[in-house]
């Protein structure tokens, strides 16, 4: 019999780590992910001193298995060599023995020193999904220049909580000459804004390309990580694509593609922009 009611009462213990791992991987994803901490932030690996990386409390989901670092611990980093560069990887090392007993621990993969640009060490192949005996999951890179370790770089993907997925954001209208209908979706560190703006009160007369007319101000606490421009459509005097939409820092604005007019008597612009957030 191959069909099993995993979470039904079976009379005997029958739920395995493989059962729960398959379910969690199906919901969360087949890869490896870092969950946010109880303070709402994603913890990072730091250097305690030249030879010890400090691994904070971590919540990890690796190929469906949930693993925790319940108390901060250190991982030993071998000293570097003057004039040579090296990358080490702080990893979660998963093991499965012959009795299918599974364990996890923090371990370090040491890179090869060289006089040029350091490369990450090769991560041994293996997959929990494929019942490998050993699987290495990189968490952070420790760049070492000579005898000096640099700031650790987090490698494992951050997975925002469901409360932050497909949330909405209220924007502030920053220009009363635009009557704007809009919808937003906040997906992790991306804010998606779709809008339809009707010009009211007075014409927008752009004397040249690259003039701006603000639409929205982002709410406090949100800021664009970098400037983004997207095409919009309009009934401007120079045609359908006479206007673009841009975001820079806290402002979403329209930008002219050339000398043109959007009339207050029925003029409109519509489009969509994805805002990468800090």
C-alpha positions in Angstrom: 0.0 0.0 0.0 1.6 3.2 -1.1 -1.1 5.8 -0.2 -0.8 7.0 3.4 -2.7 9.6 5.4 0.3 11.2 6.9 -1.3 13.4 9.4 -4.2 11.0 10.2 -4.2 8.8 13.3 -2.7 5.5 12.4 -2.5 3.6 15.7 1.3 3.4 15.5 4.1 6.0 14.9 4.2 6.5 11.1 5.1 10.2 10.4 8.7 10.4 9.3 11.1 13.3 8.7 10.8 12.5 5.0 7.1 13.0 5.2 7.4 16.4 6.8 10.4 17.4 4.7 8.4 16.7 1.5 5.5 18.7 2.7 7.6 21.7 3.9 9.7 21.6 0.7 6.4 21.6 -1.3 5.1 24.7 0.6 8.4 26.7 1.1 10.5 25.5 -1.8 13.1 22.8 -2.6 16.1 25.0 -1.8 17.7 26.3 1.4 16.4 29.4 3.2 17.0 31.6 6.2 13.9 32.6 8.2 13.6 35.9 10.0 14.3 36.0 13.8 11.9 36.8 16.6 12.9 40.5 16.3 11.7 40.6 12.7 15.2 40.8 11.2 17.4 38.3 9.3 20.4 37.5 11.5 23.9 37.5 10.0 27.2 35.8 10.7 29.9 38.1 12.1 33.6 37.7 13.0 34.2 37.4 16.7 38.0 37.7 16.2 40.5 36.8 13.4 39.9 33.0 13.9 36.3 32.7 14.9 33.1 33.4 13.1 30.1 34.0 15.3 27.0 32.2 14.2 23.9 33.7 15.8 20.6 32.1 16.6 19.3 30.9 13.1 16.1 29.3 11.8 16.8 27.4 8.6 14.7 25.4 6.2 17.0 23.2 4.1 15.5 21.1 1.4 12.4 20.8 3.6 14.2 20.0 6.8 13.8 22.6 9.6 17.1 23.2 11.5 17.9 25.7 14.3 21.0 27.2 15.9 19.3 27.7 19.3 22.3 29.5 20.9 25.0 31.5 19.3 28.1 29.5 18.6 31.5 29.9 16.9 33.2 28.3 14.0 37.0 28.2 13.8 38.6 29.9 10.8 42.2 29.0 10.0 44.6 31.8 9.9 45.4 33.3 6.5 48.7 33.6 4.8 50.4 37.0 4.1 50.1 37.8 0.4 47.5 35.3 -0.3 43.7 35.4 -0.5 41.1 32.8 0.5 37.4 32.2 0.8 36.0 29.9 3.5 32.4 28.9 3.7 30.5 28.6 6.9 27.9 25.8 6.3 25.2 23.7 7.8 26.5 20.1 7.4 23.6 17.6 7.3 24.4 13.9 7.8 22.3 10.7 7.5 23.8 7.4 8.9 23.0 3.9 7.9 20.1 3.7 10.4 18.6 6.9 8.7 19.4 9.0 11.8 19.7 12.6 10.7 21.9 15.3 12.3 23.0 18.8 11.5 26.0 20.9 12.7 27.9 24.1 11.7 31.0 23.3 9.8 33.6 25.2 7.7 34.7 24.4 4.1 38.2 25.9 3.7 39.1 27.5 0.4 42.4 27.3 -1.4 44.8 30.3 -0.9 46.1 32.0 -4.0 47.8 35.3 -4.9 44.9 36.4 -7.2 41.2 36.7 -6.6 39.9 34.2 -4.1 37.4 31.6 -5.2 34.9 29.7 -3.0 35.8 26.1 -2.3 33.9 23.5 -4.1 30.8 22.4 -2.2 30.5 18.6 -2.2 27.6 17.3 -4.1 24.7 15.8 -2.2 21.0 16.3 -1.7 18.6 15.6 1.2 15.9 14.9 -1.4 18.1 12.2 -2.9 18.9 10.6 0.6 22.6 11.6 0.4 24.6 10.7 3.5 26.2 14.1 3.7 24.9 17.5 2.4 26.7 20.9 2.8 24.5 24.0 2.8 26.6 27.2 2.5 25.4 30.0 4.9 28.1 32.6 4.7 31.3 33.4 2.9 34.4 34.5 4.9 36.7 36.5 2.6 40.3 36.4 3.9 42.9 38.8 2.5 46.4 37.9 3.8 45.9 37.3 7.5 42.9 39.6 7.8 39.4 38.2 7.5 36.8 40.5 6.0 33.1 41.0 6.7 31.1 37.7 6.2 28.8 37.7 3.3 25.5 35.9 3.8 24.8 33.4 1.0 21.7 31.6 2.0 18.4 33.0 0.7 16.2 35.0 3.0 12.6 33.9 3.1 10.2 36.6 4.2 7.3 35.5 6.5 3.9 35.0 4.9 2.7 38.1 6.7 4.9 40.2 4.4 3.9 38.4 1.2 1.3 40.1 -0.9 0.8 42.8 1.6 -0.4 46.2 0.4 1.0 49.7 1.0 -0.8 53.1 1.2 1.0 55.8 -0.9 0.7 59.5 -0.4 -0.5 61.5 -3.4 2.1 64.3 -3.8 0.5 66.2 -6.7 -3.1 67.4 -6.7 -3.0 67.8 -10.5 -3.2 64.1 -10.8 -6.3 62.1 -9.9 -4.8 58.7 -9.3 -6.3 55.2 -8.9 -3.7 52.7 -7.9 -3.1 49.2 -6.4 0.0 48.0 -4.6 1.5 44.6 -3.7 4.4 44.3 -1.2 6.3 41.1 -1.9 9.4 40.8 0.3 11.7 43.6 -0.8 9.7 44.5 -3.9 6.8 46.9 -4.0 4.7 46.7 -7.2 2.6 49.7 -8.0 0.0 49.8 -10.8 -1.7 53.1 -11.5 -4.1 55.1 -13.7 -3.6 58.9 -13.4 -5.9 61.5 -14.9 -4.7 65.1 -15.3 -6.9 67.7 -13.6 -6.7 71.4 -12.9 -4.1 72.4 -15.4 -2.1 70.9 -18.4 1.2 69.3 -17.8 3.4 71.1 -20.3 6.9 69.6 -20.5 9.3 71.9 -22.3 11.8 69.1 -22.9 12.5 65.5 -22.2 13.3 64.3 -18.7 11.0 66.8 -16.9 9.2 65.2 -13.9 5.8 65.4 -12.4 5.5 63.6 -9.0 2.7 61.1 -8.3 3.4 59.5 -5.0 5.5 59.6 -1.9 6.4 56.2 -0.3 5.4 55.8 3.3 7.8 56.3 6.1 10.3 53.4 6.4 10.2 52.5 2.7 12.9 53.7 0.3 13.9 52.7 -3.2 17.3 50.8 -3.2 18.1 52.4 -6.5 16.5 54.4 -9.3 14.2 52.5 -11.7 12.5 53.7 -14.9 9.6 51.9 -16.6 7.6 52.6 -19.8 4.1 54.0 -19.4 1.3 54.7 -21.8 -0.6 57.9 -22.2 -2.5 60.2 -24.6 0.2 62.8 -24.5 0.6 65.2 -27.4 3.6 63.2 -28.8 1.9 59.9 -28.7 1.3 56.8 -26.7 4.8 56.5 -25.2 5.5 60.1 -24.4 5.7 59.5 -20.7 7.7 57.2 -18.4 7.4 56.4 -14.7 10.3 56.4 -12.3 11.1 55.9 -8.7 14.0 57.5 -6.8 14.5 57.3 -3.1 11.0 58.1 -1.7 9.3 59.5 -4.8 7.4 57.9 -7.7 7.1 60.4 -10.6 6.2 60.7 -14.2 8.9 61.7 -16.6 8.5 63.2 -20.1 10.1 61.5 -23.0 10.3 64.7 -25.0 8.5 68.1 -25.4 4.9 67.3 -24.9 1.6 68.1 -23.2 -0.8 66.0 -21.2 -4.1 67.9 -21.2 -6.2 68.6 -18.2 -9.2 67.9 -20.4 -9.1 64.1 -20.6 -5.3 63.6 -20.4 -4.2 60.3 -18.8 -1.2 58.2 -18.0 -1.2 54.6 -16.9 1.5 52.0 -16.1 3.2 49.8 -13.5 6.5 50.0 -11.7 8.4 47.6 -9.5 10.2 49.4 -6.7 13.3 47.6 -5.2 13.3 48.4 -1.5 16.3 49.0 0.8 
